[in-house]
Short mmCIF file of C-alpha atoms in Angstrom, two decimals:
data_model
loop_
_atom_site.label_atom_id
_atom_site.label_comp_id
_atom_site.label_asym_id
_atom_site.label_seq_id
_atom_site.Cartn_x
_atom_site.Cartn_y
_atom_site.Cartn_z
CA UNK A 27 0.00 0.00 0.00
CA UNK A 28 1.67 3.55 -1.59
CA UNK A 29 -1.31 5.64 -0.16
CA UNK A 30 -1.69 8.64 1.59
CA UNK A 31 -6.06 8.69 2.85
CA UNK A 32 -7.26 11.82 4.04
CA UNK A 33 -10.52 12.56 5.20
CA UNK A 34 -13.24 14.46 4.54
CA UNK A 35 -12.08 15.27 1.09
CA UNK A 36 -13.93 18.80 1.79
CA UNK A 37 -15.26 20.48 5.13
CA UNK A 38 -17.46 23.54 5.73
CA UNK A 39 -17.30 24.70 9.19
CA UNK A 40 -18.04 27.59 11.35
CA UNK A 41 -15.93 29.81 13.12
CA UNK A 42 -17.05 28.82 16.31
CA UNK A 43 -17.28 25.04 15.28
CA UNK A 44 -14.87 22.20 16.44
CA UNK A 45 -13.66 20.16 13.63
CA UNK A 46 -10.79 17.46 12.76
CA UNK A 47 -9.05 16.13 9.75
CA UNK A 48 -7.50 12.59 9.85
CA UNK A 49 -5.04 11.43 7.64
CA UNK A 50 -3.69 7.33 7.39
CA UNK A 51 -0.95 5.40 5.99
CA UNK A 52 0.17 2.26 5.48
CA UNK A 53 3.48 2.64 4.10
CA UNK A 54 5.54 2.04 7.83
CA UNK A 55 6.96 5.64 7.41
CA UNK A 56 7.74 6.72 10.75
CA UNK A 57 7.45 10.64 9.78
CA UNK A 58 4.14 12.75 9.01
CA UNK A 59 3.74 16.03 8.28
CA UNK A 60 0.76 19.01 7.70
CA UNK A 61 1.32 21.18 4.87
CA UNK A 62 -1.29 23.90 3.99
CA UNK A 63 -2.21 25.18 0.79
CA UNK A 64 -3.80 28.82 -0.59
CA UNK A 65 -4.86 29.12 -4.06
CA UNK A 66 -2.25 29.54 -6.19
CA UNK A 67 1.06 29.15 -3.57
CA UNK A 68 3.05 26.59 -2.81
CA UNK A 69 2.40 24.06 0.34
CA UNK A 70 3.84 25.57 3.56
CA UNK A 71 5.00 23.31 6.35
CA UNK A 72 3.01 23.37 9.38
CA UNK A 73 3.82 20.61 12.06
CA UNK A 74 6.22 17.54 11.34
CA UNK A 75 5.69 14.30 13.55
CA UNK A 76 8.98 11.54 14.10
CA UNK A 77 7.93 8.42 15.94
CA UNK A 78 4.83 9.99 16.68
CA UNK A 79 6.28 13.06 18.75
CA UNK A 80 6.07 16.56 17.39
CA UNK A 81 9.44 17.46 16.51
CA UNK A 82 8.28 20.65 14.19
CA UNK A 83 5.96 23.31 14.97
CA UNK A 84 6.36 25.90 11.97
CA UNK A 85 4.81 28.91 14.35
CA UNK A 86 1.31 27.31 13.89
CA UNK A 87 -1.61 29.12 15.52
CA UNK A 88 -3.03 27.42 18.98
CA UNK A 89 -5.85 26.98 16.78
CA UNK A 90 -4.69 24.12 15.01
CA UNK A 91 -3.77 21.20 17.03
CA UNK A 92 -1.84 18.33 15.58
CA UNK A 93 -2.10 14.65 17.23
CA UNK A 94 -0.23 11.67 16.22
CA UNK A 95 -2.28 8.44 17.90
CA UNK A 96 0.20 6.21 16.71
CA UNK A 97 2.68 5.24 13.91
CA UNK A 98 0.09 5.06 11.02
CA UNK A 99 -2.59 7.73 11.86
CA UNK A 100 -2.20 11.94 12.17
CA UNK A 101 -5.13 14.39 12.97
CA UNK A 102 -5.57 17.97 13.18
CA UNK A 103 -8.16 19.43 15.52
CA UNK A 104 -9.20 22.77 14.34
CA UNK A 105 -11.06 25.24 16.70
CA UNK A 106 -12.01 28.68 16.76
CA UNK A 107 -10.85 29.09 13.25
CA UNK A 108 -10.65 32.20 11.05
CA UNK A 109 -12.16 32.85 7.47
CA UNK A 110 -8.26 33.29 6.38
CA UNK A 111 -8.04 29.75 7.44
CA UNK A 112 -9.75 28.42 4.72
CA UNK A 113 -7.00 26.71 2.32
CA UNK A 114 -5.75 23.35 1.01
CA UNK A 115 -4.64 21.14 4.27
CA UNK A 116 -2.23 18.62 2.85
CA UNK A 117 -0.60 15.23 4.83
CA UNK A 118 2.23 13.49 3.84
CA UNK A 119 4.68 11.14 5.31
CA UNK A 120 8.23 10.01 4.79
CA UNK A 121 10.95 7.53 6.04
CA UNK A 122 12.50 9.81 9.01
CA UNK A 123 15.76 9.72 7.08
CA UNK A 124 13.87 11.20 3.90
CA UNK A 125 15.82 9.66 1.42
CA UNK A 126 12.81 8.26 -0.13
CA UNK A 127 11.13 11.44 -0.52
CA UNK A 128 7.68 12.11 0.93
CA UNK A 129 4.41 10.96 -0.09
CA UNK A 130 1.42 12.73 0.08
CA UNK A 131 -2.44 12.66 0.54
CA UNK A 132 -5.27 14.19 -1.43
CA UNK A 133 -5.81 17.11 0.49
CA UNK A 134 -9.00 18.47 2.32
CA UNK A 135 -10.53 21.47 1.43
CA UNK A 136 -11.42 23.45 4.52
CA UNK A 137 -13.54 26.68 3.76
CA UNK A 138 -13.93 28.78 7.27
CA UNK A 139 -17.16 30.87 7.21
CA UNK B 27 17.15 28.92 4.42
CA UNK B 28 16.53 27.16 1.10
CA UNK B 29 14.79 29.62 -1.42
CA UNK B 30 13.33 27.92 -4.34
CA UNK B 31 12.83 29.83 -8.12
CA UNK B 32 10.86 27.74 -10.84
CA UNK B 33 10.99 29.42 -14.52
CA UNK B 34 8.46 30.25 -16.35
CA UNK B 35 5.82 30.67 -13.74
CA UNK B 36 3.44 29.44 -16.69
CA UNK B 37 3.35 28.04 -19.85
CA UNK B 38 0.72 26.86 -22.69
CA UNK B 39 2.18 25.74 -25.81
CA UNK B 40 0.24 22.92 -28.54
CA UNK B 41 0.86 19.16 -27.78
CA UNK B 42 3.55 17.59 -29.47
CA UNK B 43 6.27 20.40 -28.39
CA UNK B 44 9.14 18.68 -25.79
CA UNK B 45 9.44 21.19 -22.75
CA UNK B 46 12.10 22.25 -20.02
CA UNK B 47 10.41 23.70 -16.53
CA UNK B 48 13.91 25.32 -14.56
CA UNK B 49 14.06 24.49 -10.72
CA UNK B 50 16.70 26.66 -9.14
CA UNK B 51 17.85 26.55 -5.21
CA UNK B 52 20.31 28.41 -3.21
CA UNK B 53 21.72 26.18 -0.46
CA UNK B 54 23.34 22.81 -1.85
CA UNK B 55 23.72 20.74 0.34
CA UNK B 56 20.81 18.83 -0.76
CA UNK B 57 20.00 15.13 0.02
CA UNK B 58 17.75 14.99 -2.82
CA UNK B 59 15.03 17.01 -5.25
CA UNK B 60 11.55 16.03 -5.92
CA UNK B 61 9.26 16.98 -8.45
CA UNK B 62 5.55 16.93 -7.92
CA UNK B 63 2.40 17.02 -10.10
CA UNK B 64 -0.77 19.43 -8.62
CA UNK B 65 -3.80 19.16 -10.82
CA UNK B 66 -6.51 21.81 -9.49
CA UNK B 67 -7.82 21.19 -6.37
CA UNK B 68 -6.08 17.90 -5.77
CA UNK B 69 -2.90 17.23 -3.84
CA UNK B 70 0.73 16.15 -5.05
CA UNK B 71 1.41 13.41 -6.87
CA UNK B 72 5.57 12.75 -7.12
CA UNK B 73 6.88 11.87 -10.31
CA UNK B 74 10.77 11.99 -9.98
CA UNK B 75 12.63 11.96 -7.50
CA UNK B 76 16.37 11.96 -7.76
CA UNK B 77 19.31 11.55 -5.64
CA UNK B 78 21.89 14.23 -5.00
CA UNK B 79 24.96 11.21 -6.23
CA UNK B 80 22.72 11.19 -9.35
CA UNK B 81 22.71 13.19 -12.60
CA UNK B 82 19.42 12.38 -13.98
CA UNK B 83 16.28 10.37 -13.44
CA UNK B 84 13.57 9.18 -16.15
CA UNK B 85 10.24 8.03 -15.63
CA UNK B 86 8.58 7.42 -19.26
CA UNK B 87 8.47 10.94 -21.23
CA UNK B 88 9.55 12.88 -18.11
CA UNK B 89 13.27 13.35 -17.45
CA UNK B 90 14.76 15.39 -14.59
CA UNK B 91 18.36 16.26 -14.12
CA UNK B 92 20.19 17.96 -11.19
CA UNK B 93 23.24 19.72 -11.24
CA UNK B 94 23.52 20.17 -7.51
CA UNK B 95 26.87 22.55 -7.42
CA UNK B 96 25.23 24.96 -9.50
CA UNK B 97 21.74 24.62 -7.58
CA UNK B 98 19.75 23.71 -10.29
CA UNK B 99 17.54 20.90 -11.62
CA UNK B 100 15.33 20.77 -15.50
CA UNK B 101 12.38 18.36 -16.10
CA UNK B 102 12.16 17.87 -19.47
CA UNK B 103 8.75 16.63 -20.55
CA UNK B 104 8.83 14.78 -24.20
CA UNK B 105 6.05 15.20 -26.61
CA UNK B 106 3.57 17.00 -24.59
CA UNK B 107 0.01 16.06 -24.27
CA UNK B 108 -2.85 18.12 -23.03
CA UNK B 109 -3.35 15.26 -20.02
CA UNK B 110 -0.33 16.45 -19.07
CA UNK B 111 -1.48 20.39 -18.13
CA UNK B 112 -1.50 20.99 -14.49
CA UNK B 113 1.33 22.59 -11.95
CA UNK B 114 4.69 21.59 -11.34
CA UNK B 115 6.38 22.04 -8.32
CA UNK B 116 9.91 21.04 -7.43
CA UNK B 117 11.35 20.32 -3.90
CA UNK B 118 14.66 20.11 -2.82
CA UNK B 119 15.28 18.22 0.37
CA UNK B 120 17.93 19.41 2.56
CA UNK B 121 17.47 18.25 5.87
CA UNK B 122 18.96 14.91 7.89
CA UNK B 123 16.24 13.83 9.68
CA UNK B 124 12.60 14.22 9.33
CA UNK B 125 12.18 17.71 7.76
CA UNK B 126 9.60 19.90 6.00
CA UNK B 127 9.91 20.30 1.89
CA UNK B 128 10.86 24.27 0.42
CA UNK B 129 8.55 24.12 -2.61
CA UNK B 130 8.91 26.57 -5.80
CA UNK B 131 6.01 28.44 -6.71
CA UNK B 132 5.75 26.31 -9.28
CA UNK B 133 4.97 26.15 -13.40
CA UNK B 134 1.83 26.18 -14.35
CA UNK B 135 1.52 24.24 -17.56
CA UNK B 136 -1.66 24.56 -20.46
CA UNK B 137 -1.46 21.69 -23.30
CA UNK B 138 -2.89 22.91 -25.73
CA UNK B 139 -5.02 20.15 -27.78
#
């Protein structure tokens, strides 16, 4: 299995709303990452996991909170979110040593109203 | 920090026509370089990836080269075909352990039929 899952595909949500996006893989890659996405940019690192502790917090907002349950499974809880929030949220994961490159997920399409 | 600069920013020529997109980065001590695939709205699917002890890497009609001394990689795309229009983003990989990606802003490519 060569897949990245990520789900929902697209979420609507409130700015008072609590949400989450989950992302899986199967691939025994050991590091995970969130990447996120406005139209027309590149993907900007926002949290890296290694062995499922957070070793990289790119100066993320409180709002988003990452969570690594174990080797195969990352979430981000999203609360409280703003309207400039709304973007392309991207997962992808890697051998630690990333000499394999990384891998990543379809996306979910968050849209904050 | 690595900057990344991908020439042109766009593109649209007919099918048929062999292209170069330019990846240039400035710090060199790179482990590796990927290049990516966006279509709209979906996330990034890696085509090449090649090692910083290699030249070049093919996959099919796609060829990417890397001359890392001078901080530069080409993908050369043979015989374009309109399935083939969507972004292109290349990634050098720099760090030792589990680390984020530096993406270009990317070429955004138009077959035209």
């Amino acid at each position: 299995d060569t897949e990245v899952t990520q789900t929902p595909k697209h979420l609507v949500m409130g700015m008072t709303n609590k949400k989450s996006l989950k992302c899986e893989q199967h691939m025994g890659h050991r590091a995970m990452y969130w990447y996120k996405q406005k139209a027309k940019k590149p993907p900007e690192l926002m949290f890296v996991y290694s062995y499922e502790k957070l070793s990289i917090n790119e100066s993320v907002p409180s709002r988003f909170s990452p969570e690594c349950p174990n080797s195969s499974l990352l979430n981000l809880h999203l609360h409280a979110l703003q309207p400039e929030d709304s973007a392309l949220y991207l997962c992808a994961s890697s051998q630690v040593i990333g000499l394999e490159g990384q891998f990543f997920g379809p996306g979910t399409r968050l849209t904050v109203l | 920090k690595q900057e990344v600069t991908q020439i042109p920013a766009a593109l649209s020529v007919p099918e048929g026509e062999n292209l170069v997109l330019n990846c240039s980065f400035t710090d060199s001590a790179i482990y590796n370089l990927q290049w990516f695939r966006q279509d709209p709205g979906k996330g990034l699917t890696s085509l090449l990836l090649i090692q910083s002890s290699q030249r070049e890497q093919t996959s099919g009609r796609l060829n990417a080269s890397l001359d890392k001394s001078s901080g530069r990689s080409t993908l050369y795309i043979a015989a374009s075909q309109p399935g083939d229009s969507a972004t292109y983003l290349c990634a050098p990989y720099s760090g030792g352990g589990a680390d984020g990606l530096t993406f270009g802003k990317g070429t955004h490519l138009i077959i035209q039929p």
